[in-house]
PDB file of C-alpha atoms in Angstrom:
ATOM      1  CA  UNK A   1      26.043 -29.989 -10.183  1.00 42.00           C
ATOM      2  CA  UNK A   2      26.123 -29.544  -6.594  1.00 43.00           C
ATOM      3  CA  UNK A   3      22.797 -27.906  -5.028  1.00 50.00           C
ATOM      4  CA  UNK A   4      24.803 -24.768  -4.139  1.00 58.00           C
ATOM      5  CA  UNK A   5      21.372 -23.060  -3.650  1.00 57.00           C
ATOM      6  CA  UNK A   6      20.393 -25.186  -1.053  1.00 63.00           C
ATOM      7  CA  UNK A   7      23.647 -24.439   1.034  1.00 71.00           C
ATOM      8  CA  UNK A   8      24.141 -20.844   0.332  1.00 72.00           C
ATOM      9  CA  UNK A   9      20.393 -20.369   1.277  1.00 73.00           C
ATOM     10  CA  UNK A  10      19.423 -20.980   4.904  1.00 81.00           C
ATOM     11  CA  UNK A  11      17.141 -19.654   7.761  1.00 84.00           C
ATOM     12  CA  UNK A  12      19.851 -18.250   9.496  1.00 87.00           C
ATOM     13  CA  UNK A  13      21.159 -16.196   6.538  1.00 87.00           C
ATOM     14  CA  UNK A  14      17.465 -15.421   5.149  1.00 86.00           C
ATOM     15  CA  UNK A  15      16.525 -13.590   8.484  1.00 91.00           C
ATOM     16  CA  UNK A  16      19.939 -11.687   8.250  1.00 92.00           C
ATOM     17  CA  UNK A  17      19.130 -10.433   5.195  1.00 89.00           C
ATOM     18  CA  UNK A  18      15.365  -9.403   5.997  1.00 91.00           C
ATOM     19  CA  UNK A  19      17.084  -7.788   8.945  1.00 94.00           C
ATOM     20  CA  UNK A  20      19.423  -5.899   6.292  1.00 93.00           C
ATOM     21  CA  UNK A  21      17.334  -4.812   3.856  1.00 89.00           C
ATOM     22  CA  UNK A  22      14.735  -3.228   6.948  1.00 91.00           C
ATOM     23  CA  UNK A  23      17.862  -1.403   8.918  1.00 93.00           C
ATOM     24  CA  UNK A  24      19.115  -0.459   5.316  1.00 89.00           C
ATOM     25  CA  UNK A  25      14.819   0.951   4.177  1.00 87.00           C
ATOM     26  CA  UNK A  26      15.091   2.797   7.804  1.00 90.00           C
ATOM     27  CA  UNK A  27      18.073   3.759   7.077  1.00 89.00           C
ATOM     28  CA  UNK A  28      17.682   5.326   3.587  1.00 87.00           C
ATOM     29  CA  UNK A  29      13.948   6.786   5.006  1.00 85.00           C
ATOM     30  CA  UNK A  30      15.267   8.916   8.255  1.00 87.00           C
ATOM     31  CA  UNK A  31      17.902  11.687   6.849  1.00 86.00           C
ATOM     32  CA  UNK A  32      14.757  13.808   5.756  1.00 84.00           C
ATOM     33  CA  UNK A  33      13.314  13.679   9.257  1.00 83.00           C
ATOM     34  CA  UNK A  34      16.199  15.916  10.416  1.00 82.00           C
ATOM     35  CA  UNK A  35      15.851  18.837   8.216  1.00 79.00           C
ATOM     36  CA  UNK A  36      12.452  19.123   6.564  1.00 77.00           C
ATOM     37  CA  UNK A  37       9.881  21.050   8.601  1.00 76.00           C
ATOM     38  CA  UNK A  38       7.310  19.447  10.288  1.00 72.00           C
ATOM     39  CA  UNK A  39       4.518  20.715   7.714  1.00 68.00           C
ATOM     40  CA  UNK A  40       6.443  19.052   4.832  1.00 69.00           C
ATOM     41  CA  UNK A  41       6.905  16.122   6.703  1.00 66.00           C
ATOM     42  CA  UNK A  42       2.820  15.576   7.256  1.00 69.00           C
ATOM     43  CA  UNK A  43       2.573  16.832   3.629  1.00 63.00           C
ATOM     44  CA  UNK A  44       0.560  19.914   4.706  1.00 62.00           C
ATOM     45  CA  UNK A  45       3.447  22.122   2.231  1.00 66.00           C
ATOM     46  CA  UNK A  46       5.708  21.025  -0.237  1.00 66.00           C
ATOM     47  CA  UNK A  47       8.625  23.382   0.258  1.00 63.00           C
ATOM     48  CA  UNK A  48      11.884  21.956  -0.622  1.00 66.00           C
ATOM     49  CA  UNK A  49      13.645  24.911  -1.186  1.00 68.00           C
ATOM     50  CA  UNK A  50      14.577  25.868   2.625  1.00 72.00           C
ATOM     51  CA  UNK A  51      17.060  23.229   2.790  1.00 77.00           C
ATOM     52  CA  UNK A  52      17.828  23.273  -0.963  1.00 82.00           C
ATOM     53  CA  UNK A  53      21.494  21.667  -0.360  1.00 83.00           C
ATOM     54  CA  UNK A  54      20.271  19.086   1.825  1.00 85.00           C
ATOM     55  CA  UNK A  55      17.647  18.097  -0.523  1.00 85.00           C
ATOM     56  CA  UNK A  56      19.953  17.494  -3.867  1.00 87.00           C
ATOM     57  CA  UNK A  57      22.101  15.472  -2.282  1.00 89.00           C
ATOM     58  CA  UNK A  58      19.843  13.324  -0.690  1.00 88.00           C
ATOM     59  CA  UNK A  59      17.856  13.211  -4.062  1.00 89.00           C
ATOM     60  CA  UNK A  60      20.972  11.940  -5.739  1.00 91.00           C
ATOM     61  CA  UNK A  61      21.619   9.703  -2.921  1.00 90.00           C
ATOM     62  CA  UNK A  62      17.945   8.138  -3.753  1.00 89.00           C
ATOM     63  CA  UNK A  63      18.601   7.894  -7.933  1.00 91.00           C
ATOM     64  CA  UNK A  64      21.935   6.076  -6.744  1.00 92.00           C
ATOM     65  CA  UNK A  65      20.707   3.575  -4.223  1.00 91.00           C
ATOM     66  CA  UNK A  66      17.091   3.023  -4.941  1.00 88.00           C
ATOM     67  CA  UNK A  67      17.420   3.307  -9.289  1.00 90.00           C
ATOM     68  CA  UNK A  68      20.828   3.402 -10.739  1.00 92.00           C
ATOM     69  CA  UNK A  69      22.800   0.794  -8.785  1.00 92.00           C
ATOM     70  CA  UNK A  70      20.163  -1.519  -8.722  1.00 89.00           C
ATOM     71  CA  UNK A  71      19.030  -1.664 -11.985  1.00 89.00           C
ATOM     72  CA  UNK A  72      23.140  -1.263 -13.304  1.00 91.00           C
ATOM     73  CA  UNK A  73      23.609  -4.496 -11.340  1.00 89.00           C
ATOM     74  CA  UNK A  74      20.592  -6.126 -12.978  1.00 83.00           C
ATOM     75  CA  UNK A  75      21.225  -5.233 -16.266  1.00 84.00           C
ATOM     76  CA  UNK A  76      24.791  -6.794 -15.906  1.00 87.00           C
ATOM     77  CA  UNK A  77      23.859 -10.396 -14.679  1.00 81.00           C
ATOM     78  CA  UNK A  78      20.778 -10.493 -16.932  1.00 76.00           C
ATOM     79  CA  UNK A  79      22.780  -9.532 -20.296  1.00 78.00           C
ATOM     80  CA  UNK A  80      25.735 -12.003 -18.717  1.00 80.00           C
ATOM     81  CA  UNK A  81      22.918 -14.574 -18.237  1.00 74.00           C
ATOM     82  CA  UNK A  82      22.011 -14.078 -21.700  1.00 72.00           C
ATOM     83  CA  UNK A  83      25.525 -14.066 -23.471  1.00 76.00           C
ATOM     84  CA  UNK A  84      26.114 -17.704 -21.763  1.00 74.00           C
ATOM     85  CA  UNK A  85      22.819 -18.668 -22.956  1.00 68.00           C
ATOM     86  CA  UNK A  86      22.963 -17.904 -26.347  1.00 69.00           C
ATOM     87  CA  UNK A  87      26.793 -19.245 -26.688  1.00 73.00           C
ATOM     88  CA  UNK A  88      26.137 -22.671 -25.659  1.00 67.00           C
ATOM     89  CA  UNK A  89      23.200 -22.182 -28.360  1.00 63.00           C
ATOM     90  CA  UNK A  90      25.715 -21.774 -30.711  1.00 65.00           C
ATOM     91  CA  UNK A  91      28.246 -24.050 -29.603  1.00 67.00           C
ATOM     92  CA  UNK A  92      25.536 -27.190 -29.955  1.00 60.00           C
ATOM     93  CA  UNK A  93      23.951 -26.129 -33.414  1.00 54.00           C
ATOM     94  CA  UNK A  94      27.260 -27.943 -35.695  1.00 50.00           C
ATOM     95  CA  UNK A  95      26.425 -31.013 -33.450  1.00 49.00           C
ATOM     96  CA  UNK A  96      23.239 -31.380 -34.228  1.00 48.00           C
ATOM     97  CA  UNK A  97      24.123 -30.934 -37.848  1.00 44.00           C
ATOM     98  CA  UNK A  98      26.758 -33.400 -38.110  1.00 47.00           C
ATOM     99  CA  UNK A  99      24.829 -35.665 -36.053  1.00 47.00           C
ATOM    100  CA  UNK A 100      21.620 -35.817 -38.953  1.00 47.00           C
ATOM    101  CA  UNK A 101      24.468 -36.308 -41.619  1.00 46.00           C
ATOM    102  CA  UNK A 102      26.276 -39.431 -40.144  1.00 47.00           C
ATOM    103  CA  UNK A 103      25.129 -42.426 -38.899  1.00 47.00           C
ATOM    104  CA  UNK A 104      27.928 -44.301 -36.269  1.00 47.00           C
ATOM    105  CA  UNK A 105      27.238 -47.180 -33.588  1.00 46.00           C
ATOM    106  CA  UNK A 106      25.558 -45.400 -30.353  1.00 50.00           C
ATOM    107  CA  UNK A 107      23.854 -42.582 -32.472  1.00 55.00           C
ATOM    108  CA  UNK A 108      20.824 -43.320 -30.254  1.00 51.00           C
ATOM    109  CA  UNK A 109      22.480 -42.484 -26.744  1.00 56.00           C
ATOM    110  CA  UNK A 110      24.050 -39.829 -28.665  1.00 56.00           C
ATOM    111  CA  UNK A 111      20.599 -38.340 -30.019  1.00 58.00           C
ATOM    112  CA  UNK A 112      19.278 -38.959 -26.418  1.00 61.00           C
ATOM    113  CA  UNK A 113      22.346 -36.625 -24.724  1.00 60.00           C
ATOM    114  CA  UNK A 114      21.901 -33.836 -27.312  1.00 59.00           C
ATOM    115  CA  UNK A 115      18.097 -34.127 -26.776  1.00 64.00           C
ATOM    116  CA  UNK A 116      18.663 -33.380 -23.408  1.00 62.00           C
ATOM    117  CA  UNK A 117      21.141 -30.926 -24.258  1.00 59.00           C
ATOM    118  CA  UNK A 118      19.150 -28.552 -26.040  1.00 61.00           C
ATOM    119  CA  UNK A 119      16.473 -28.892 -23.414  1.00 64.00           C
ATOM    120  CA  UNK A 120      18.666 -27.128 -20.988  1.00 62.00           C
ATOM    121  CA  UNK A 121      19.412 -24.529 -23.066  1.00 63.00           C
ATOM    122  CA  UNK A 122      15.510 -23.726 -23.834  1.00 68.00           C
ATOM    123  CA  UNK A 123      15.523 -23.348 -20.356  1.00 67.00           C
ATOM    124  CA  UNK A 124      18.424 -21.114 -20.083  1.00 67.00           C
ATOM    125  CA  UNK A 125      17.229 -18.929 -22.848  1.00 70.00           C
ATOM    126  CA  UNK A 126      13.804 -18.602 -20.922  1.00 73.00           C
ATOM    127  CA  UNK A 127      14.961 -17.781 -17.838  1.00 71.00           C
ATOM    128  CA  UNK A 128      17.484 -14.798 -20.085  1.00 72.00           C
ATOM    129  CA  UNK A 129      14.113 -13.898 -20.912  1.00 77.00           C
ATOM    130  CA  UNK A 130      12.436 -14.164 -17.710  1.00 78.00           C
ATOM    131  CA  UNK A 131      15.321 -11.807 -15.812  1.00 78.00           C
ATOM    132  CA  UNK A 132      14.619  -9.520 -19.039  1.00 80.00           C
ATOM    133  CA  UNK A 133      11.465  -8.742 -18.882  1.00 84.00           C
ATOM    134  CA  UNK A 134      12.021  -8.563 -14.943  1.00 84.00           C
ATOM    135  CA  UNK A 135      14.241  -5.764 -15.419  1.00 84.00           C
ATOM    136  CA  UNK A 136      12.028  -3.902 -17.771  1.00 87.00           C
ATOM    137  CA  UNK A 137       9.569  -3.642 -14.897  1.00 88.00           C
ATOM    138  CA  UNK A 138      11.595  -2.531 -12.706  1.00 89.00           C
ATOM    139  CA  UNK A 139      12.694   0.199 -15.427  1.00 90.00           C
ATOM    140  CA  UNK A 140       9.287   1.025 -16.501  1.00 90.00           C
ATOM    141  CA  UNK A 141       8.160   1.074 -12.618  1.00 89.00           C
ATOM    142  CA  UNK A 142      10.454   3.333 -11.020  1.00 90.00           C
ATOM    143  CA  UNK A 143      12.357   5.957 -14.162  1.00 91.00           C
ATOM    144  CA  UNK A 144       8.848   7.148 -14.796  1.00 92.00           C
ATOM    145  CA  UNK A 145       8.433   8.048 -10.484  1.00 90.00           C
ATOM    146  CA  UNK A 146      12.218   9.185  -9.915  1.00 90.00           C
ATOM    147  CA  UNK A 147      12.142  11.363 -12.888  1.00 91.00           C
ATOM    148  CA  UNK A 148       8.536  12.861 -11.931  1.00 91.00           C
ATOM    149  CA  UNK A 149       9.486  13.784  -8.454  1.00 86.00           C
ATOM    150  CA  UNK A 150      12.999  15.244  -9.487  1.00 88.00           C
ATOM    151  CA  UNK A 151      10.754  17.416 -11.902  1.00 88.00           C
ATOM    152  CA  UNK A 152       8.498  18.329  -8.690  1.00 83.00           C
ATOM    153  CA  UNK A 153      10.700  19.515  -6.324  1.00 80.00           C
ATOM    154  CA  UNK A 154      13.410  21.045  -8.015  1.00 82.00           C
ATOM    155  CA  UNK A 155      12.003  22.427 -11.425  1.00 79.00           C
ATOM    156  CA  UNK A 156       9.442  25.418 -10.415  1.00 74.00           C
ATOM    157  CA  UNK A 157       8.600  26.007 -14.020  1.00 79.00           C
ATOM    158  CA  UNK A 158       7.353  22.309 -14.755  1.00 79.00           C
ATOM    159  CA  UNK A 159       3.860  21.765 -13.357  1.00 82.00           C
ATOM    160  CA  UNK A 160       3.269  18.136 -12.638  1.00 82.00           C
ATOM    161  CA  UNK A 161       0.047  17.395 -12.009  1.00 85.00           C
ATOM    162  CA  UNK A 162      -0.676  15.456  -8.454  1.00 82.00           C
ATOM    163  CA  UNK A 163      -2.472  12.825 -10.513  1.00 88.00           C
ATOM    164  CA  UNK A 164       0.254  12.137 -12.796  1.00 89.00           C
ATOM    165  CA  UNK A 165       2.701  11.821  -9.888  1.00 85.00           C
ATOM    166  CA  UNK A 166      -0.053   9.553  -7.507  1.00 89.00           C
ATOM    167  CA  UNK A 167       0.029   7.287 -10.719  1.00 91.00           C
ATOM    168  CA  UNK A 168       3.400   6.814 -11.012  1.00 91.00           C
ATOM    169  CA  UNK A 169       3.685   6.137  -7.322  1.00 88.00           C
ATOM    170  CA  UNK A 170       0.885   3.368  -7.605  1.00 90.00           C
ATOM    171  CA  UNK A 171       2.606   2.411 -10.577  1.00 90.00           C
ATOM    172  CA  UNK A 172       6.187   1.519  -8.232  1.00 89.00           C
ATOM    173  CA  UNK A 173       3.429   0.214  -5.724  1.00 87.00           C
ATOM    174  CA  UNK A 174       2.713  -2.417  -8.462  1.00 89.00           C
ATOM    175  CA  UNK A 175       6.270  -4.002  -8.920  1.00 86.00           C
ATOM    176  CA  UNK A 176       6.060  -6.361  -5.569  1.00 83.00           C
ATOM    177  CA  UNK A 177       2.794  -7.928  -7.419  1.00 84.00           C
ATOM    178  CA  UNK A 178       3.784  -7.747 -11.228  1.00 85.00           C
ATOM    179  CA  UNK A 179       7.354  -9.789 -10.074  1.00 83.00           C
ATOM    180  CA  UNK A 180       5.306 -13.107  -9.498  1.00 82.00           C
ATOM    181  CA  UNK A 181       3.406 -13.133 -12.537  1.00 84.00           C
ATOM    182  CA  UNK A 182       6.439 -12.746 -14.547  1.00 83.00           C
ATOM    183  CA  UNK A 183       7.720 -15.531 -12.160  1.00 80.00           C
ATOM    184  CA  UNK A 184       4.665 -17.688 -13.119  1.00 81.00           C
ATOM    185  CA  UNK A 185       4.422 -17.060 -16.857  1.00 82.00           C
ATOM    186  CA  UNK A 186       8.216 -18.254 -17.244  1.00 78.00           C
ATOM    187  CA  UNK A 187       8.740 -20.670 -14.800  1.00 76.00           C
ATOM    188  CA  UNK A 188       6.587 -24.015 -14.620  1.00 78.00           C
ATOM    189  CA  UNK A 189       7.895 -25.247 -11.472  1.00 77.00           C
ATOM    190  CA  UNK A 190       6.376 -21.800 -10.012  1.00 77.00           C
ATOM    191  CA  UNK A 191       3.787 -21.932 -12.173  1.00 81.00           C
ATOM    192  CA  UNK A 192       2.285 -25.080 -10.273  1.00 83.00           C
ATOM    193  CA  UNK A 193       3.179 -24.426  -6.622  1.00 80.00           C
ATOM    194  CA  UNK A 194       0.591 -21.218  -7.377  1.00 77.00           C
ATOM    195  CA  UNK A 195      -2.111 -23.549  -8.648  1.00 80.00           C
ATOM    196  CA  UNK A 196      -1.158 -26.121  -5.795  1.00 80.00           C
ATOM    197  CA  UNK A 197      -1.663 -22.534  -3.570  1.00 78.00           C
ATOM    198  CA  UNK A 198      -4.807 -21.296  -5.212  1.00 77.00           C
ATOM    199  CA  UNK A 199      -6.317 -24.831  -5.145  1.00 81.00           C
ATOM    200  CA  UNK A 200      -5.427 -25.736  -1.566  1.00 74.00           C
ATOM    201  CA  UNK A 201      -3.660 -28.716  -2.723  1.00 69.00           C
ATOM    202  CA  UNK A 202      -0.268 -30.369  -1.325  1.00 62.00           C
TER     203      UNK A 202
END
């Protein structure tokens, strides 16, 4: 198989898409600026109601772009990810019992090739489970925060406490550094570059 990633992926196209995603944050961040009083902006009140219109749409806006799409996209390539996986799993299982009920010239090379075989597919199976659990973080990180703040500003009845919400910020705050470990605990290649890291050693 070609090394596609290698040729997709270059410097060129990596600083494009840092470039992106920062235009895209700034983006996403200003509209507020325009409408919301200064004291709301410098979190001295927390108002919402003057601009009430303003503030539902761009609330939606931010469960579309930042939650929804996102993790809708996710959730699609992981559970595609996983239905190849687990099909090639079951298209190799009647080989490898008809191959331990006959014996035929070249059953070693044969044993050798399936061997291999069913080594790719435990790796295809843990990285399902790798993008898996990656996308339960991100669902445990940022439904508990979107739904918390929706609650806050638009529900006058519901008290949310400002520890509750400060935890669930923290908690989206913790994604960026929970991603690597999930990284690390599937992958071995990653796995050792962080110990080569950690230990200083090429």
């Amino acid at each position: 198989m070609p090394p596609i990633y290698a040729n997709l992926v270059n410097r060129k196209r990596v600083f494009i898409s840092i470039a992106f995603i920062w235009i895209f944050a700034l983006s996403l961040a200003s509209p507020p600026l325009i409408w919301r009083p200064l004291a709301v902006i410098c979190g001295e009140e927390e108002s919402y109601v003057e601009h009430i219109a303003y503030e539902i749409i761009y609330m939606t806006a931010e469960w579309l772009v930042i939650f929804v799409i996102p993790f809708s996209i996710m959730s699609f390539i992981y559970f595609r990810t996983y239905r190849i996986a687990r099909n090639h799993a079951q298209r190799v299982r009647p080989g490898i019992y008809e191959e331990s009920t006959t014996t035929t010239q070249g059953s070693a090379n044969n044993s050798s090739c399936r061997c291999r075989h069913i080594t790719s597919l435990n790796r295809e199976f843990k990285a399902a489970k790798m993008l898996v659990t990656i996308s339960g973080a991100f669902l445990m990180s940022w439904c508990p925060f979107f739904v918390t703040l929706t609650l806050w500003k638009f529900q006058d009845h519901v008290q949310i406490y400002p520890r509750v919400f400060t935890g669930f910020l923290y908690l989206v705050y913790t994604l960026p550094a929970i991603n690597p470990v999930i990284y690390a605990y599937w992958c071995r290649d990653i796995r050792n570059t962080v110990k080569k890291l950690l230990t200083c050693r090429k």
